[in-house]
Each structure stands twice: as C-alpha cells, then as structure tokens.
CSV table of C-alpha atoms in Angstrom, one decimal:
chain,number,residue,atom,x,y,z
A,1,MET,CA,82.7,115.8,67.5
A,2,ALA,CA,79.9,117.8,69.0
A,3,GLY,CA,80.9,121.0,67.3
A,4,SER,CA,83.7,123.5,67.2
A,5,LYS,CA,82.3,125.8,69.9
A,6,LEU,CA,82.8,124.8,73.5
A,7,VAL,CA,79.8,124.9,75.7
A,8,LEU,CA,79.7,127.5,78.5
A,9,GLU,CA,80.5,124.9,81.2
A,10,ALA,CA,83.6,123.9,79.4
A,11,ARG,CA,84.8,127.5,79.1
A,12,VAL,CA,84.1,128.1,82.7
A,13,SER,CA,86.1,125.0,83.7
A,14,ILE,CA,89.1,126.2,81.6
A,15,ASN,CA,89.0,129.5,83.4
A,16,GLY,CA,88.8,127.8,86.8
A,17,PHE,CA,91.6,125.4,86.0
A,18,ILE,CA,93.9,128.2,84.8
A,19,LEU,CA,93.1,130.3,87.9
A,20,GLY,CA,94.0,127.3,90.1
A,21,LEU,CA,97.1,126.6,88.1
A,22,SER,CA,98.3,130.2,88.8
A,23,VAL,CA,99.5,128.9,92.2
A,24,VAL,CA,102.8,128.2,90.5
A,25,VAL,CA,103.3,132.0,90.4
A,26,ILE,CA,104.0,132.0,94.2
A,27,PRO,CA,107.4,130.3,94.0
A,28,LEU,CA,108.3,132.2,90.8
A,29,ILE,CA,107.7,135.5,92.5
A,30,ARG,CA,110.1,134.3,95.3
A,31,THR,CA,112.8,133.6,92.8
A,32,TRP,CA,112.3,136.9,91.0
A,33,PHE,CA,113.2,138.6,94.3
A,34,GLY,CA,116.5,136.7,94.4
A,35,ARG,CA,115.5,133.8,96.6
A,36,HIS,CA,116.7,130.7,94.8
A,37,ASP,CA,115.9,128.1,97.5
A,38,TRP,CA,113.0,127.5,95.1
A,39,VAL,CA,109.8,126.3,96.5
A,40,PHE,CA,109.6,123.1,98.5
A,41,ASP,CA,111.3,124.1,101.7
A,42,TYR,CA,109.6,127.5,101.5
A,43,LEU,CA,106.2,126.2,100.8
A,44,THR,CA,106.3,123.7,103.6
A,45,GLU,CA,107.1,126.3,106.1
A,46,THR,CA,104.6,128.7,107.7
A,47,PRO,CA,105.1,131.7,105.2
A,48,GLY,CA,104.7,129.4,102.3
A,49,LYS,CA,101.5,127.8,103.7
A,50,ILE,CA,100.1,131.2,104.4
A,51,ALA,CA,100.9,132.4,100.8
A,52,ILE,CA,99.2,129.3,99.2
A,53,SER,CA,96.2,129.5,101.5
A,54,SER,CA,95.7,133.2,100.8
A,55,HIS,CA,96.1,132.7,97.1
A,56,ILE,CA,93.5,129.9,97.0
A,57,ALA,CA,91.1,132.0,99.2
A,58,LEU,CA,91.5,134.9,96.8
A,59,ILE,CA,90.8,132.8,93.8
A,60,ASN,CA,87.7,131.2,95.3
A,61,GLY,CA,86.4,134.6,96.3
A,62,LEU,CA,86.9,135.7,92.7
A,63,LEU,CA,85.0,132.7,91.4
A,64,LEU,CA,82.2,133.4,93.8
A,65,LEU,CA,81.9,136.9,92.4
A,66,ILE,CA,82.0,135.8,88.8
A,67,TYR,CA,80.0,132.6,88.7
A,68,LYS,CA,76.7,131.6,90.4
A,69,GLY,CA,74.9,128.3,91.0
A,70,PRO,CA,75.9,125.4,88.8
A,71,LEU,CA,78.6,127.4,87.0
A,72,TYR,CA,80.3,128.0,90.3
A,73,LYS,CA,80.2,124.3,91.1
A,74,VAL,CA,82.0,123.7,87.8
A,75,ALA,CA,84.5,126.4,88.3
A,76,VAL,CA,85.5,125.5,91.9
A,77,ARG,CA,86.1,121.9,91.0
A,78,ALA,CA,88.2,122.8,88.0
A,79,CYS,CA,90.1,125.3,90.2
A,80,PHE,CA,90.8,122.6,92.8
A,81,LEU,CA,92.2,120.4,90.1
A,82,GLY,CA,94.2,123.3,88.7
A,83,VAL,CA,95.7,124.0,92.2
A,84,THR,CA,96.5,120.3,92.6
A,85,PHE,CA,98.2,120.2,89.2
A,86,GLY,CA,100.2,123.4,90.0
A,87,CYS,CA,101.3,122.1,93.3
A,88,GLY,CA,102.4,118.9,91.6
A,89,LEU,CA,104.5,121.0,89.2
A,90,ILE,CA,106.1,122.9,92.1
A,91,ILE,CA,107.1,119.7,93.8
A,92,THR,CA,108.2,118.1,90.5
A,93,PHE,CA,110.7,120.8,89.7
A,94,SER,CA,111.9,121.3,93.3
A,95,GLU,CA,115.1,119.8,94.6
A,96,THR,CA,113.3,117.3,96.8
A,97,THR,CA,112.9,113.5,97.2
A,98,TRP,CA,109.2,114.0,96.8
A,99,THR,CA,109.5,114.5,93.1
A,100,HIS,CA,107.5,111.4,92.1
A,101,PHE,CA,104.7,112.5,94.4
A,102,GLY,CA,104.6,115.6,92.3
A,103,TRP,CA,104.2,113.4,89.2
A,104,TYR,CA,101.3,111.7,90.9
A,105,MET,CA,99.5,115.0,91.7
A,106,CYS,CA,99.9,116.1,88.1
A,107,SER,CA,98.7,112.8,86.7
A,108,LEU,CA,95.7,112.5,89.0
A,109,SER,CA,94.5,116.1,88.6
A,110,PHE,CA,95.0,116.1,84.8
A,111,PHE,CA,93.0,112.9,84.5
A,112,HIS,CA,90.0,114.2,86.3
A,113,TYR,CA,90.0,117.5,84.6
A,114,SER,CA,90.6,116.2,81.1
A,115,GLU,CA,87.7,113.7,81.6
A,116,TYR,CA,85.4,116.7,82.0
A,117,LEU,CA,86.8,118.8,79.2
A,118,VAL,CA,86.9,116.0,76.7
A,119,THR,CA,83.3,115.0,77.5
A,120,ALA,CA,82.3,118.7,76.9
A,121,ILE,CA,84.0,118.5,73.5
A,122,ILE,CA,82.6,115.1,72.3
A,123,ASN,CA,79.3,114.7,74.1
A,124,PRO,CA,78.1,117.9,75.8
A,125,ARG,CA,74.6,116.5,76.3
A,126,SER,CA,75.9,114.1,78.8
A,127,LEU,CA,78.1,116.7,80.6
A,128,SER,CA,77.5,117.1,84.3
A,129,LEU,CA,79.5,117.6,87.5
A,130,ASP,CA,79.9,113.8,87.6
A,131,SER,CA,82.0,114.0,84.4
A,132,PHE,CA,84.9,115.1,86.6
A,133,LEU,CA,84.7,111.6,88.1
A,134,LEU,CA,85.7,113.0,91.5
A,135,ASN,CA,82.9,110.9,93.0
A,136,HIS,CA,84.0,107.9,91.0
A,137,SER,CA,83.2,105.3,93.7
A,138,VAL,CA,83.8,104.5,97.4
A,139,GLU,CA,86.4,101.9,96.4
A,140,TYR,CA,88.3,104.3,94.2
A,141,THR,CA,88.4,106.9,97.0
A,142,LEU,CA,89.5,104.5,99.6
A,143,ALA,CA,92.2,103.1,97.3
A,144,ALA,CA,93.5,106.6,96.6
A,145,VAL,CA,93.5,107.8,100.2
A,146,SER,CA,95.1,104.5,101.4
A,147,SER,CA,97.9,105.0,98.9
A,148,TRP,CA,98.5,108.6,100.1
A,149,VAL,CA,98.6,107.4,103.7
A,150,GLU,CA,101.0,104.5,102.9
A,151,PHE,CA,103.3,106.7,101.0
A,152,ILE,CA,103.5,109.5,103.5
A,153,VAL,CA,103.9,107.1,106.5
A,154,GLU,CA,106.7,105.2,104.7
A,155,LYS,CA,108.3,108.5,103.5
A,156,LEU,CA,108.5,109.8,107.0
A,157,THR,CA,109.5,106.6,108.7
A,158,VAL,CA,111.6,104.8,106.1
A,159,PRO,CA,112.6,107.5,103.6
A,160,GLU,CA,115.2,105.4,101.8
A,161,LEU,CA,112.3,103.3,100.5
A,162,LYS,CA,110.9,106.3,98.7
A,163,GLN,CA,113.7,107.3,96.5
A,164,LEU,CA,113.1,107.9,92.8
A,165,SER,CA,113.7,104.5,91.0
A,166,TRP,CA,113.2,102.7,87.7
A,167,LEU,CA,109.9,101.5,89.2
A,168,SER,CA,108.8,105.1,89.5
A,169,VAL,CA,109.7,105.8,85.9
A,170,LEU,CA,107.8,102.6,84.8
A,171,GLY,CA,104.8,103.9,86.7
A,172,LEU,CA,104.9,107.2,84.9
A,173,PHE,CA,105.2,105.5,81.6
A,174,MET,CA,102.1,103.4,82.3
A,175,VAL,CA,100.2,106.5,83.4
A,176,LEU,CA,101.1,108.4,80.2
A,177,CYS,CA,100.2,105.5,77.9
A,178,GLY,CA,97.0,104.7,79.7
A,179,GLU,CA,95.9,108.4,79.7
A,180,GLY,CA,96.8,108.7,76.0
A,181,LEU,CA,94.9,105.6,75.1
A,182,ARG,CA,91.8,106.5,77.1
A,183,LYS,CA,91.6,110.1,75.6
A,184,ALA,CA,92.2,108.7,72.1
A,185,ALA,CA,89.3,106.3,72.6
A,186,MET,CA,87.0,109.1,73.9
A,187,LEU,CA,87.8,111.4,71.0
A,188,THR,CA,87.4,108.6,68.4
A,189,ALA,CA,84.1,107.5,69.9
A,190,GLY,CA,82.8,111.0,69.9
A,191,SER,CA,79.1,111.3,71.0
A,192,ASN,CA,79.0,107.5,71.3
A,193,PHE,CA,81.1,107.8,74.5
A,194,ASN,CA,79.4,108.1,77.8
A,195,HIS,CA,80.8,107.6,81.4
A,196,ILE,CA,77.6,105.6,82.2
A,197,VAL,CA,77.0,102.3,80.4
A,198,GLN,CA,74.0,102.8,78.2
A,199,ASN,CA,71.5,99.8,78.3
A,200,GLU,CA,69.4,101.2,75.5
A,201,LYS,CA,70.6,102.1,72.0
A,202,ALA,CA,70.0,105.7,71.0
A,203,GLN,CA,69.4,106.5,67.3
A,204,SER,CA,72.7,108.3,67.2
A,205,HIS,CA,74.7,105.4,68.5
A,206,VAL,CA,77.0,103.5,66.1
A,207,LEU,CA,79.5,100.8,66.7
A,208,VAL,CA,82.9,102.3,66.5
A,209,THR,CA,85.6,100.1,64.9
A,210,SER,CA,88.1,102.7,63.6
A,211,GLY,CA,91.1,104.3,65.2
A,212,VAL,CA,92.2,102.7,68.5
A,213,TYR,CA,89.0,100.6,68.4
A,214,ALA,CA,90.5,98.6,65.6
A,215,TYR,CA,93.1,97.3,68.1
A,216,PHE,CA,91.2,97.2,71.3
A,217,ARG,CA,87.6,96.1,72.0
A,218,HIS,CA,87.3,98.6,74.9
A,219,PRO,CA,90.2,101.0,74.6
A,220,SER,CA,88.8,103.5,77.1
A,221,TYR,CA,88.7,100.8,79.8
A,222,VAL,CA,92.1,99.4,78.8
A,223,GLY,CA,93.5,102.9,79.1
A,224,TRP,CA,91.8,103.6,82.4
A,225,PHE,CA,92.9,100.2,83.8
A,226,TYR,CA,96.6,100.8,83.1
A,227,TRP,CA,96.4,104.5,84.2
A,228,SER,CA,94.8,103.4,87.4
A,229,ILE,CA,97.4,100.7,88.0
A,230,GLY,CA,100.0,103.2,87.2
A,231,THR,CA,98.8,106.2,89.1
A,232,GLN,CA,96.9,104.8,92.0
A,233,VAL,CA,98.9,101.6,92.4
A,234,PRO,CA,102.4,100.6,91.4
A,235,PRO,CA,103.7,103.7,89.5
A,236,VAL,CA,103.0,107.1,90.7
A,237,VAL,CA,101.9,106.8,94.3
A,238,GLN,CA,102.5,103.1,94.5
A,239,LEU,CA,104.8,102.0,91.6
A,240,LEU,CA,105.9,105.5,91.2
A,241,CYS,CA,106.2,105.7,95.0
A,242,ASP,CA,106.8,102.0,95.6
A,243,ASP,CA,103.7,101.4,97.7
A,244,THR,CA,103.7,97.7,97.3
A,245,VAL,CA,100.8,96.9,99.7
A,246,CYS,CA,98.4,99.3,98.1
A,247,ALA,CA,99.7,98.4,94.7
A,248,THR,CA,98.7,94.8,95.0
A,249,ALA,CA,95.3,95.5,96.6
A,250,ARG,CA,94.5,98.2,94.1
A,251,SER,CA,95.5,96.0,91.1
A,252,VAL,CA,93.1,93.3,92.2
A,253,ALA,CA,90.3,95.8,92.9
A,254,VAL,CA,90.7,97.6,89.6
A,255,TRP,CA,90.7,94.3,87.7
A,256,HIS,CA,87.5,93.1,89.3
A,257,ARG,CA,85.7,96.5,88.7
A,258,TRP,CA,87.0,96.7,85.2
A,259,ALA,CA,85.9,93.1,84.3
A,260,ALA,CA,82.4,93.7,85.7
A,261,THR,CA,81.9,96.9,83.8
A,262,VAL,CA,83.2,95.4,80.5
A,263,GLU,CA,80.9,92.4,81.0
A,264,GLU,CA,77.9,94.7,81.4
A,265,LEU,CA,78.9,96.7,78.3
A,266,ASP,CA,79.3,93.6,76.2
A,267,ARG,CA,75.8,92.4,77.2
A,268,ALA,CA,74.4,95.8,76.2
A,269,ILE,CA,76.3,95.7,72.8
A,270,GLU,CA,75.2,92.1,72.1
A,271,GLY,CA,71.6,93.1,73.0
A,272,ASP,CA,71.6,95.9,70.5
A,273,ALA,CA,73.0,93.6,67.8
A,274,VAL,CA,70.1,91.1,68.2
C-alpha cells in the first residue's frame, strides 16, 4: 500500500463520484411527495429529463467553482461515473423490463471509477486521468457502443428477447467475480501494479506470488477478461441483455487483446529474470 492517506486527486474523485451519485435523490423526492410511480416512467418523460439535466448542470457548475485545471478534470470524470451509477440504480430498482441494463450501467461505471480509486491507493505515482480507463482503446469503445445499439434496437423492436433470464444472472455473476478478482489482484500487487506494461524493472518492483497470485499467473487480466465478457458481452449488456451477436464478437476481440498483452508481460518478466 502506498500509505494510509489518500492523495488529493483521490479525495477529489470521491467528492465528484458522490455528487454524481446524488442523482438518485430525484426519484426519492418524488416518492416523498406521495408519487409512488417511482422513477422509470417519470424519468423517461419530459419532466424527468428536465429534472436530471438540471441536476447534472447544477453539479457541474458547482465542480467548476470548487476545482480548477487538472482537479476539475478528475472531478468531472468521477461525477460522470457517479451519475451513470446512480441512473443504473434507479433503473435497477424500478418496475421495468430494463432492469438488467441498470445492472450494466452500475457494473460499467463502478469498474472505471474503482480502477482510478484503487490505483490512487496502491500506486499514486502512476495515477493520471488515464487511470479511469475511459479512453481504454478504440476497440473497447466500439464494442461497448455496438452492444448498446444492439440492445436498444432489439429492446424496441423485439422486446420479448430482452426479458430478464438466467443468462442475465449468469452475466452478473461473471461481472462480480471478474471485478472482485481484478481488484484483489491490484490490492495484492500494490505499487507493483501498473495499467501500462513496464518493460524495465524498477528497483521497487518485486515478483508477487502471494494471495490471488498463488492461483493465477495474471489475476488482474483474468479478472478483466471475465468482467469484460460479462459486462460488455454475454452478461450485462450482452449475456445480461442477451446480445448474442456482440457477445460473440466481443469475446473473440477480448481474447486476442488479452493474449497479446499477457505475452508482452511475460516477455518483460522473463527479461527481468535473466
């Protein structure tokens, strides 16, 4: 661990995420005033859209006043992920057939935010805006967007295909296990973990063989692989949302990217061992 005190950027990100998450207050206020047709129908109508848009604009204005420069960039990204997580919760607990898409929104936003926060905890020297992994790769972005499009098109045209099923639950299980394994790997590796494969060994680098590394050679990649298959492919949006076309394509793409990265990492490790 890098120390018990969080760096400033981490604290700013927490504030931003919580402010974004406060979007869940909107439907709660509605229920407090005796309107129990809780959320989804309301938020998809004009008044709900105006309420959410106004709330987000207010939060961003507040962030602009509080933070400047690089800190604002951290805060606004964390806030965006918080809003996404909050909207995912709203959909999840609404009486709607879009429930599993709410799972997806929560899973995706939590992954990206927790990548940044955990990096801030274990290796603050490597912390940057890239630690959110929002600019992961063109392939990752295309896969995500294509899965959204496929789900929405099928949901609107053939809604019976998008009912909550055992496949959706399997997807959620894969996401949770993959996320847990990856974060366990990051926390176990500590300052040895970096989102960028290091081709030169630093003096502080040690080969980690304890914890989850005793059972997996590359647990962070294994966790990400199953999370990605779960959240971007079969499970949440694809398995979770039964998007079979994107599921198959994404599985192949993730495997090739994962295999190439692991091969590069193994070469680096073997080079250090020589």
